[in-house]
mmCIF file of C-alpha atoms and ligand atoms in Angstrom:
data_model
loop_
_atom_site.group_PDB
_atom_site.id
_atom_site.type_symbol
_atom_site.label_atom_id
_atom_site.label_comp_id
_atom_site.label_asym_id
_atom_site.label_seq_id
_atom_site.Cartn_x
_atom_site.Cartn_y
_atom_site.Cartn_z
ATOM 1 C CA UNK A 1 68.041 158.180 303.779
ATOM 2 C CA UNK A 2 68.760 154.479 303.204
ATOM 3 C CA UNK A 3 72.170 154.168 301.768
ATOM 4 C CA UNK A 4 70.974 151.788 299.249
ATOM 5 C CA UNK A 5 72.423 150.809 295.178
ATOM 6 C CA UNK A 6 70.597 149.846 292.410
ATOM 7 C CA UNK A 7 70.667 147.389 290.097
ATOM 8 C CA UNK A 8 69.626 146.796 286.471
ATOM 9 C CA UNK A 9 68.177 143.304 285.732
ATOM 10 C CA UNK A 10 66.779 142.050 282.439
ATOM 11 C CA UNK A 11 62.625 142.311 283.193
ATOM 12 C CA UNK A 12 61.565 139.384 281.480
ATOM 13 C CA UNK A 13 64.020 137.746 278.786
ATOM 14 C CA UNK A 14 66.801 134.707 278.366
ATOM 15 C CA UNK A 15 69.215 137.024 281.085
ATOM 16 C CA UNK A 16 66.021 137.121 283.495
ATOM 17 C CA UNK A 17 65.874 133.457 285.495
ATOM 18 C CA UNK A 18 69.616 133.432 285.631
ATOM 19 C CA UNK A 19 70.498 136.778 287.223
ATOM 20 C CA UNK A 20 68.033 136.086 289.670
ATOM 21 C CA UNK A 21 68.948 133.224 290.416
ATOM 22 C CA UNK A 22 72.357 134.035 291.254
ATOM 23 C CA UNK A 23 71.002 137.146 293.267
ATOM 24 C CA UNK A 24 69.005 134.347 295.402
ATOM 25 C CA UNK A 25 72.281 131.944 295.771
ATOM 26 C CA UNK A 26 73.950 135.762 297.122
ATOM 27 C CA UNK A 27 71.515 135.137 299.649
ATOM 28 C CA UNK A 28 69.861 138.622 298.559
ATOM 29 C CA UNK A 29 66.374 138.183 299.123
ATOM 30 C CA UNK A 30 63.529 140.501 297.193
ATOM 31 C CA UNK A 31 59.886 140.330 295.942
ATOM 32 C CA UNK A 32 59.640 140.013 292.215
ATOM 33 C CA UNK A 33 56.069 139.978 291.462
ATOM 34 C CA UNK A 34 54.875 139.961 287.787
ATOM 35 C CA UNK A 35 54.975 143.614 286.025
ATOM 36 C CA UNK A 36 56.881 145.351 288.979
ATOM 37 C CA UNK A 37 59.655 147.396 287.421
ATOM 38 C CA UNK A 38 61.378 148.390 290.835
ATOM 39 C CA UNK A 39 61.849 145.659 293.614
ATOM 40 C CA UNK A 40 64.112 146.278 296.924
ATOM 41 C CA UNK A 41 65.926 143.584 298.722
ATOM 42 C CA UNK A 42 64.850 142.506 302.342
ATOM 43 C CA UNK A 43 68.282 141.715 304.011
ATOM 44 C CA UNK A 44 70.868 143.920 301.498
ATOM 45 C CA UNK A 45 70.948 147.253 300.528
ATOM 46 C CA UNK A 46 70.086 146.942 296.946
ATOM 47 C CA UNK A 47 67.326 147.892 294.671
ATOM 48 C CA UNK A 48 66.581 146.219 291.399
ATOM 49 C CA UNK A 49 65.496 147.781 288.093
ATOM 50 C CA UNK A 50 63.625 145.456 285.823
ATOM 51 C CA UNK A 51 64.327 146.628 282.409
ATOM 52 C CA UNK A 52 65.197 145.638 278.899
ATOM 53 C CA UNK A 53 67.867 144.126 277.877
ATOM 54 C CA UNK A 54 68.794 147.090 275.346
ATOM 55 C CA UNK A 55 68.551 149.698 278.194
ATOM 56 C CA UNK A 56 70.782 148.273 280.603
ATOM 57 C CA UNK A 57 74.213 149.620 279.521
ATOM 58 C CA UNK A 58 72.806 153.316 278.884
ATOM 59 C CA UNK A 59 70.963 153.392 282.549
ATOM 60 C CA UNK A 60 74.230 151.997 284.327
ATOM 61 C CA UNK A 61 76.521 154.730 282.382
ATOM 62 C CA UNK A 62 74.193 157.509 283.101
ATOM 63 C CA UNK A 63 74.065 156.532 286.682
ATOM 64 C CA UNK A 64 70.440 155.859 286.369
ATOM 65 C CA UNK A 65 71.290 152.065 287.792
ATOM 66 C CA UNK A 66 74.733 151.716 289.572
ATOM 67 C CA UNK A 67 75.509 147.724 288.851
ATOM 68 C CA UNK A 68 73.460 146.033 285.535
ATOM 69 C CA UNK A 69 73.194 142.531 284.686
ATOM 70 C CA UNK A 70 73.168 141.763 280.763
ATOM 71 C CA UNK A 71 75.336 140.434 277.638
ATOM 72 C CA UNK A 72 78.269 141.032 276.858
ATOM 73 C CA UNK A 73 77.131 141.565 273.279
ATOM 74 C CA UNK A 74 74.822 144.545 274.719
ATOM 75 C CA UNK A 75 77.775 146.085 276.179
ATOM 76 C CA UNK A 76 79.693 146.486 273.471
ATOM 77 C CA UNK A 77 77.394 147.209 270.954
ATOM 78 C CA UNK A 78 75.695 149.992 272.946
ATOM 79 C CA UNK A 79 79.449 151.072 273.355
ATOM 80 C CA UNK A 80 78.660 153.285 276.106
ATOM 81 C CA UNK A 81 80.925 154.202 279.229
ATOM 82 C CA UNK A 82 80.583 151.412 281.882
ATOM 83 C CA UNK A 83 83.011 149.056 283.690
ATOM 84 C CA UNK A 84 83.051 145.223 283.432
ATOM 85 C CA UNK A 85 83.246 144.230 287.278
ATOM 86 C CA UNK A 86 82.831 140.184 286.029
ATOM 87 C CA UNK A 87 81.835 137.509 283.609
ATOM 88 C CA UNK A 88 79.132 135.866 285.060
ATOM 89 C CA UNK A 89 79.184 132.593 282.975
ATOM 90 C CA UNK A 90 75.587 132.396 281.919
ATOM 91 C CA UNK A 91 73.265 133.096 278.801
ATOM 92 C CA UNK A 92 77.083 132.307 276.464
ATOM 93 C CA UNK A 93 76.255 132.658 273.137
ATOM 94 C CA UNK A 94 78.448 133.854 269.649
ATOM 95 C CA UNK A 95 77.569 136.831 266.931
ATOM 96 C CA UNK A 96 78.194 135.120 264.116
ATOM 97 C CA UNK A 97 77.944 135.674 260.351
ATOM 98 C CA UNK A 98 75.836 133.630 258.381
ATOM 99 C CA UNK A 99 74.730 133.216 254.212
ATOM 100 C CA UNK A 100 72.739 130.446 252.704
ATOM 101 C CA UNK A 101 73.652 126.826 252.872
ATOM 102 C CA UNK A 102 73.832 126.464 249.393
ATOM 103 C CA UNK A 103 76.207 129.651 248.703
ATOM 104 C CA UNK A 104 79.544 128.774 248.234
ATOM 105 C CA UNK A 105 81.520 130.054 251.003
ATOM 106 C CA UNK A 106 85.227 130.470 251.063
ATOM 107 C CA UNK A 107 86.754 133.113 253.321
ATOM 108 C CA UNK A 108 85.709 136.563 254.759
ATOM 109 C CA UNK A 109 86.127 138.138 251.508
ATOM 110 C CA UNK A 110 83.252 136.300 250.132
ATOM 111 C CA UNK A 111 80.872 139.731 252.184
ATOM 112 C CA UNK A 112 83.327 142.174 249.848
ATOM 113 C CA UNK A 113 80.204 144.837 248.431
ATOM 114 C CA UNK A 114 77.586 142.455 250.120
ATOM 115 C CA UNK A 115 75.288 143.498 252.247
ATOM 116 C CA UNK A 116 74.801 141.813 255.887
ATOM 117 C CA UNK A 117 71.669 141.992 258.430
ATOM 118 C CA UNK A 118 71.851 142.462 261.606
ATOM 119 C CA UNK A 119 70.463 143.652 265.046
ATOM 120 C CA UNK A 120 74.344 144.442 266.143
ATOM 121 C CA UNK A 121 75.794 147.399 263.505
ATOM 122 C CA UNK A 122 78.877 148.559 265.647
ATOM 123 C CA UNK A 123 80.087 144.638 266.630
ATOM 124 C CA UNK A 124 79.565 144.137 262.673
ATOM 125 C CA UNK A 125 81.297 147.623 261.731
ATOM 126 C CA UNK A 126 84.100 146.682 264.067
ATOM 127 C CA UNK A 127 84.393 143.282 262.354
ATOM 128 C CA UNK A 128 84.360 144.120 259.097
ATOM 129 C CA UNK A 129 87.050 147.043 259.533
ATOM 130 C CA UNK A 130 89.211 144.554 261.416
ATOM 131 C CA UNK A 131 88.601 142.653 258.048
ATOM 132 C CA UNK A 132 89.579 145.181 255.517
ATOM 133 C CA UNK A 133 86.040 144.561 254.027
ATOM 134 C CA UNK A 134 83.750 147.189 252.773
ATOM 135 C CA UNK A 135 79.543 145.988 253.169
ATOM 136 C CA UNK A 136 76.509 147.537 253.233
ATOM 137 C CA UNK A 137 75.077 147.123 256.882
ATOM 138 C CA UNK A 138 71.588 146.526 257.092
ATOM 139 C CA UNK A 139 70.490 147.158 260.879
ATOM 140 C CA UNK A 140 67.063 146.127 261.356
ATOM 141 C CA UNK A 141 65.850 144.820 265.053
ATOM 142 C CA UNK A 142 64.469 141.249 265.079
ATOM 143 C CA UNK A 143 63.693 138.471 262.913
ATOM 144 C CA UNK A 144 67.329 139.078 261.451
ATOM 145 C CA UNK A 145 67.212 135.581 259.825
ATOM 146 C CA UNK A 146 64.508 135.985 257.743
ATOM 147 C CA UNK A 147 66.459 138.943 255.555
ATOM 148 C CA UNK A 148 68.252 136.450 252.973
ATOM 149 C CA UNK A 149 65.153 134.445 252.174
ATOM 150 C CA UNK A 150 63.183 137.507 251.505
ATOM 151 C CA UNK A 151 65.927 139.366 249.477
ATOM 152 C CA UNK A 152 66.864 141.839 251.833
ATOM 153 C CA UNK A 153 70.190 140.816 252.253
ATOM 154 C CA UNK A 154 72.720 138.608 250.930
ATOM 155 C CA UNK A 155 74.234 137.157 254.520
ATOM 156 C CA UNK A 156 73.464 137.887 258.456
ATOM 157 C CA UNK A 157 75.062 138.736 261.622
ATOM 158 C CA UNK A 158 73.428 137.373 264.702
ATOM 159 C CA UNK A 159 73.170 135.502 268.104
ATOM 160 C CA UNK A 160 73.592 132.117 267.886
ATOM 161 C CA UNK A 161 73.228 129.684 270.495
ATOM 162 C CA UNK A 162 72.643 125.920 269.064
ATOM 163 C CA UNK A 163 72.448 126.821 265.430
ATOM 164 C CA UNK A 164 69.197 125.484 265.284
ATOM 165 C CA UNK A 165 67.898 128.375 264.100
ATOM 166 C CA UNK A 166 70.154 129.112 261.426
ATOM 167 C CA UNK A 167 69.298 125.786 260.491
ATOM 168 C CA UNK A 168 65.708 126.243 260.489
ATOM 169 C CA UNK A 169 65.921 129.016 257.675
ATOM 170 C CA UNK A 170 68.438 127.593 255.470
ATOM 171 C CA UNK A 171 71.367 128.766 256.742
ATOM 172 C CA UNK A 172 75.117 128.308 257.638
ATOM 173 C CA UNK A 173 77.238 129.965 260.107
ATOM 174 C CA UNK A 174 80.598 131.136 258.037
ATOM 175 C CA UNK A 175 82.167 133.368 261.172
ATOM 176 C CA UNK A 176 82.385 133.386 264.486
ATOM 177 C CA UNK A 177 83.136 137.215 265.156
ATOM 178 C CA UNK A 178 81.875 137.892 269.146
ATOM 179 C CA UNK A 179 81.878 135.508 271.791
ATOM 180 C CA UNK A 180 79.443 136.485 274.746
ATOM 181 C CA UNK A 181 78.021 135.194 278.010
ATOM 182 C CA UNK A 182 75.832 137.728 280.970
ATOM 183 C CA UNK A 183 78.210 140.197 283.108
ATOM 184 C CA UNK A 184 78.363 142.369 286.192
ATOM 185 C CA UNK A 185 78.681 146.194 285.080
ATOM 186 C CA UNK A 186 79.218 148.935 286.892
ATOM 187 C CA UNK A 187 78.309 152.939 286.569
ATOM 188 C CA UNK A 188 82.097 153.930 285.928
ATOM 189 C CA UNK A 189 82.444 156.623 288.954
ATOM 190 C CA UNK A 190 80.857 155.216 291.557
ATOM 191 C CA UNK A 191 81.191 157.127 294.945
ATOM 192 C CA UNK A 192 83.015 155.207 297.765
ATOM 193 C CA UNK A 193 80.033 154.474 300.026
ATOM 194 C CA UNK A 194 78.344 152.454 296.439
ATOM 195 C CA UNK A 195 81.789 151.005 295.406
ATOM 196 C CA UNK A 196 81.829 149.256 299.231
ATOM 197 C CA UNK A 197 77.877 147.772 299.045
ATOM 198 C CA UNK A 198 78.986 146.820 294.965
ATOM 199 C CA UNK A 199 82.111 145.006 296.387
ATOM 200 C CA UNK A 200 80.285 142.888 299.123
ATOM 201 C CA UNK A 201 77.492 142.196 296.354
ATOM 202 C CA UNK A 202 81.084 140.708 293.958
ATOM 203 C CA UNK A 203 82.617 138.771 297.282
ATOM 204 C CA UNK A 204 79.051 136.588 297.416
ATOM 205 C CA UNK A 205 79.104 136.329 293.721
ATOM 206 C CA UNK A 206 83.004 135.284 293.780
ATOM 207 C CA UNK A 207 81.560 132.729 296.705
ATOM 208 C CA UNK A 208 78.922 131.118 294.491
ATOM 209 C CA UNK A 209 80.826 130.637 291.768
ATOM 210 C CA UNK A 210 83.911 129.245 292.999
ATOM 211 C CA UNK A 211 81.311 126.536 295.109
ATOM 212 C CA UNK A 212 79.492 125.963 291.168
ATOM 213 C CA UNK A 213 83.302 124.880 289.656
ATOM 214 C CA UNK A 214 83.969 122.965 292.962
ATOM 215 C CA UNK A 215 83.291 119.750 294.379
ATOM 216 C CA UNK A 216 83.467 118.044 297.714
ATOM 217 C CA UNK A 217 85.102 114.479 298.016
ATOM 218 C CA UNK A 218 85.515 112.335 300.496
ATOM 219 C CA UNK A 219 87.138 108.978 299.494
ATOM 220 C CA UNK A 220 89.025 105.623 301.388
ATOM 221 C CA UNK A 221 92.816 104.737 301.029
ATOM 222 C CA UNK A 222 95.022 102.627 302.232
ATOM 223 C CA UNK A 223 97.855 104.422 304.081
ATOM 224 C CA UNK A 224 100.314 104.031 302.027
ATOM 225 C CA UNK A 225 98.396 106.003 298.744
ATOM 226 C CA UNK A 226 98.480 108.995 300.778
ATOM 227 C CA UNK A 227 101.036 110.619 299.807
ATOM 228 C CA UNK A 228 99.882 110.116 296.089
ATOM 229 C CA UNK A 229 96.520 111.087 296.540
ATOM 230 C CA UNK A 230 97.254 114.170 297.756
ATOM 231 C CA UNK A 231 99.374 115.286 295.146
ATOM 232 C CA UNK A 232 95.796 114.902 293.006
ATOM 233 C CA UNK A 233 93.515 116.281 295.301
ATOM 234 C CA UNK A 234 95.561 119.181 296.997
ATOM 235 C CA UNK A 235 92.411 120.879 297.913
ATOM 236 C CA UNK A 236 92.417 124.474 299.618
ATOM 237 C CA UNK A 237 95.086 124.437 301.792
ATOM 238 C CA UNK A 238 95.744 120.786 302.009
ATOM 239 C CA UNK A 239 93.139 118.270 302.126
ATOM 240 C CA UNK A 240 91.992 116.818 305.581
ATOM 241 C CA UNK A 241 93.230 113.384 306.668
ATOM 242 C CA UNK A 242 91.135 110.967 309.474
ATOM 243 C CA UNK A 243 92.283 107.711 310.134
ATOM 244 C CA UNK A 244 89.576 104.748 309.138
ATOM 245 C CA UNK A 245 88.233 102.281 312.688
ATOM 246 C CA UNK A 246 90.079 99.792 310.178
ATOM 247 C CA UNK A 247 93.781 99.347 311.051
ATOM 248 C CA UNK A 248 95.867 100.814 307.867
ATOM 249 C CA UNK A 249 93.120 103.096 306.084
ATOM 250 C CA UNK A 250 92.369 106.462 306.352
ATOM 251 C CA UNK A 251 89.455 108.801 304.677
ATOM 252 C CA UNK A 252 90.692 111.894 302.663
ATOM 253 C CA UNK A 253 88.180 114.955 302.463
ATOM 254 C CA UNK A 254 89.608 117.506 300.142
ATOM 255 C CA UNK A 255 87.875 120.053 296.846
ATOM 256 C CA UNK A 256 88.195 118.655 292.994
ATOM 257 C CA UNK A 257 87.887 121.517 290.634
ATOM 258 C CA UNK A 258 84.572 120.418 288.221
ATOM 259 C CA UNK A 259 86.650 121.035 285.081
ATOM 260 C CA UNK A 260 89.233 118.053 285.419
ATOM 261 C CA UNK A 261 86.922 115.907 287.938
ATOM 262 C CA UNK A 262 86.700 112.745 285.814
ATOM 263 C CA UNK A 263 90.251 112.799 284.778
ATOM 264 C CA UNK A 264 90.930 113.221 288.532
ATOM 265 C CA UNK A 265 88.974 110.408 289.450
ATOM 266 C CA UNK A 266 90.307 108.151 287.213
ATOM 267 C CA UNK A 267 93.706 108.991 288.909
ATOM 268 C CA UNK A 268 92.290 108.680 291.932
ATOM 269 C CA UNK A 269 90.592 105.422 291.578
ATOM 270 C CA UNK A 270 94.384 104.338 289.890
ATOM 271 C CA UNK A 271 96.067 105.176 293.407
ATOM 272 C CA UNK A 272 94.050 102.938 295.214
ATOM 273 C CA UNK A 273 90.938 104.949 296.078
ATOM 274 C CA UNK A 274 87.902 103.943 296.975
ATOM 275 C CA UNK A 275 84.139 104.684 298.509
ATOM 276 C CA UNK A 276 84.797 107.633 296.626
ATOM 277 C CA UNK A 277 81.821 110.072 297.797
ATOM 278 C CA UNK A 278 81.200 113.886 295.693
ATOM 279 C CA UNK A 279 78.875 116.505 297.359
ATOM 280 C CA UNK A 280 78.187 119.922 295.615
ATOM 281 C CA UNK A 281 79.757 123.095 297.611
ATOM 282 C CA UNK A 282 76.976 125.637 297.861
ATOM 283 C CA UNK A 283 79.795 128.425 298.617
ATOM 284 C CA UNK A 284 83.271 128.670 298.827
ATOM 285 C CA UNK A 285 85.142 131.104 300.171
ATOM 286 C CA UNK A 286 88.605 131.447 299.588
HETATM 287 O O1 LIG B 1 62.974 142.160 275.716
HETATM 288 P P1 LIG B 1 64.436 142.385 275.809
HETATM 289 O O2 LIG B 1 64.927 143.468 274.874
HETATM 290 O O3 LIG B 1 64.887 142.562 277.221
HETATM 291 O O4 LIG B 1 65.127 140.991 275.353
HETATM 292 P P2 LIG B 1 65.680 140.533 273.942
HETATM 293 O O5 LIG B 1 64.605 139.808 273.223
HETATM 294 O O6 LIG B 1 66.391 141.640 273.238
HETATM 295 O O7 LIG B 1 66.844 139.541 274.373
HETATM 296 P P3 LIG B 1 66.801 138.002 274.757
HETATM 297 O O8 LIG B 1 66.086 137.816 276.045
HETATM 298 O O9 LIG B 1 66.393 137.180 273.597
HETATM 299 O O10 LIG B 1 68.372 137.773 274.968
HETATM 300 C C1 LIG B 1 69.059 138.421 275.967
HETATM 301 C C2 LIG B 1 70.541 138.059 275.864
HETATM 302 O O11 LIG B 1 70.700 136.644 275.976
HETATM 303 C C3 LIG B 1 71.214 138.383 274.539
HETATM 304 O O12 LIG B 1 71.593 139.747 274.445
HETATM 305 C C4 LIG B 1 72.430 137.455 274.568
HETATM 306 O O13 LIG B 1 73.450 138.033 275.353
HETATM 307 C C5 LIG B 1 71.906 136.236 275.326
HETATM 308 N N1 LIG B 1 71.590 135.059 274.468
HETATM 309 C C6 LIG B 1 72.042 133.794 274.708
HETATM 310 C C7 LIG B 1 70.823 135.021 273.373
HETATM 311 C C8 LIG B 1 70.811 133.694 272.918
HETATM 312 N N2 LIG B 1 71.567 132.949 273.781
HETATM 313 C C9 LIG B 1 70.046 133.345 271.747
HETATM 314 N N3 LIG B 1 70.046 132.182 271.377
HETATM 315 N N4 LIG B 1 70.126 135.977 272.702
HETATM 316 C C10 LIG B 1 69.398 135.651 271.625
HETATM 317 N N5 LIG B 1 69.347 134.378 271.110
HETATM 318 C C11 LIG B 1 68.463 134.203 269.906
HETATM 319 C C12 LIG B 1 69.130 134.657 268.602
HETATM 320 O O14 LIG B 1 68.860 136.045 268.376
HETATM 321 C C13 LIG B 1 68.490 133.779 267.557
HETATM 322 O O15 LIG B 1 67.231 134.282 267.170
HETATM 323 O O16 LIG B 1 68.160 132.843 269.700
HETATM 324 C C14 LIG B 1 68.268 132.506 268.327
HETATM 325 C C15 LIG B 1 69.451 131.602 268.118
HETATM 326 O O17 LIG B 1 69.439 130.529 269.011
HETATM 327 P P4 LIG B 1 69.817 129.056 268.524
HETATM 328 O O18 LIG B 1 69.871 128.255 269.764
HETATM 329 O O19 LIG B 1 68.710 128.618 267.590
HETATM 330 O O20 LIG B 1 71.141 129.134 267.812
HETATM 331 ZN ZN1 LIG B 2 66.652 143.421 273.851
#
């Protein structure tokens, strides 16, 4: 048989586009037709598993999936037996508590012999231990937002992403008690032959997302800003130096990391850059 491994995506959800997504920048090719549940890659020896969300952490630790994509929130609430192989940057959200905008609110303590609902009972348990508070935990599975406008609870715990929502139903966010974004999981005793395909899938992932926080630039100097405008731009290794057909000037091709690339221009343009040029970098590998 096919040495293949399998992997747990979300089927159809806020995880969905992005995980596959970065499975097509891996260069992993697959058909994902509407309603299939299994799908097996073309050119890599992987098999997906579209699933929910909620599933994902119990499949991988059983062993019924070897790799899963899916929140971090998931992971921990499901609190079942799998290993975090790598944050994966997308779907970043916050659990966070919540009461209504017009309660006065002045610390933690205000939830003392309240009761809280929410879709995430262990994150909240946690919490509220952590806390030295004692509250009645109301778990119920969606809609969570609803519960202090109908009575059924006197303050929330759940996702947020722009608030709006919260908003929406009179509410105000008090805590921030989680912080969450999508990650690579792994069954937690993988055998050697899995661990290898699982590691090549984590190199391509590495690749992509190094390229996503990098950019290319290519810019004009005089000569004598060299030596200046490398110590901004070191690049890789070092960045790479031509001479300009112009007497005196030379272009500079080097990699600006995306986080500080308008301070760095700035600097840049300050040193006596110019023609400054900035491509995307589909992969990098280090
Ligand atoms: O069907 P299935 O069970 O697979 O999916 P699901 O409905 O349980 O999950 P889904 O697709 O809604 O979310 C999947 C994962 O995306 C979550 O587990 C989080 O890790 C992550 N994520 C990121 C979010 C949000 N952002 C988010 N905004 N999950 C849910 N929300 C909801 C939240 O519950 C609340 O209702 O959006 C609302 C808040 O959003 P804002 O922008 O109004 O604050
Ligand atoms: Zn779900």
């Amino acid at each position: 048989m096919e040495q293949i491994i399998r992997i747990a995506v979300q089927k159809s959800g806020r995880l969905s586009d992005d995980s596959l997504s970065l499975i097509k920048e891996c260069g992993i090719k697959f058909y994902n037709g509407t309603g299939k549940l299994k799908s097996t890659s073309t050119n890599f020896p992987i098999e997906f598993l579209f699933l929910r969300d909620d599933d994902i952490p119990g499949y991988v630790a059983d062993g019924v999936a070897d790799l899963g994509i899916v929140g971090q929130n998931e992971v921990v609430e499901k609190d079942k037996n799998v290993t975090t192989m790598k944050a994966l940057g997308f779907s970043k959200c916050r659990l966070s508590l919540a009461v209504s905008k017009g309660q006065a609110y002045s610390g933690v303590e205000f939830f003392e012999g309240k009761s809280i609902a929410t879709s995430y009972p262990k994150i909240l348990g946690d919490y509220l231990k952590s806390q030295n508070i004692n509250a009645d935990i109301h778990e119920i599975s969606g809609s969570v937002e609803i519960a202090p406008s109908i009575g059924l609870a006197e303050g929330i715990c759940d996702i947020v992403s722009s608030g709006s929502t919260l908003m929406m139903n009179g509410l105000k966010e008090v805590e921030e008690i989680f912080k969450s974004e999508a990650v690579l999981i792994a069954h937690n005793n993988l055998p050697d032959w899995k661990k290898e395909i699982a590691e090549k899938l984590l190199f391509r992932i590495n690749a992509v997302q190094a390229g996503k926080s990098s950019k290319y630039v290519l810019l004009n100097a005089p000569n004598k800003s060299i030596e200046k405008i490398i110590s901004l731009i070191p690049g890789m290794r070092s960045p790479t130096i031509l001479p300009l057909a112009q007497e005196g000037w030379s272009s500079v091709h080097s990699v600006l990391n995306e986080d500080t690339f308008w301070e760095n221009i700035e600097e840049l343009r300050a040193a006596g850059a110019e023609g400054i040029l900035v491509v995307p970098i589909e992969k990098m590998i280090l």
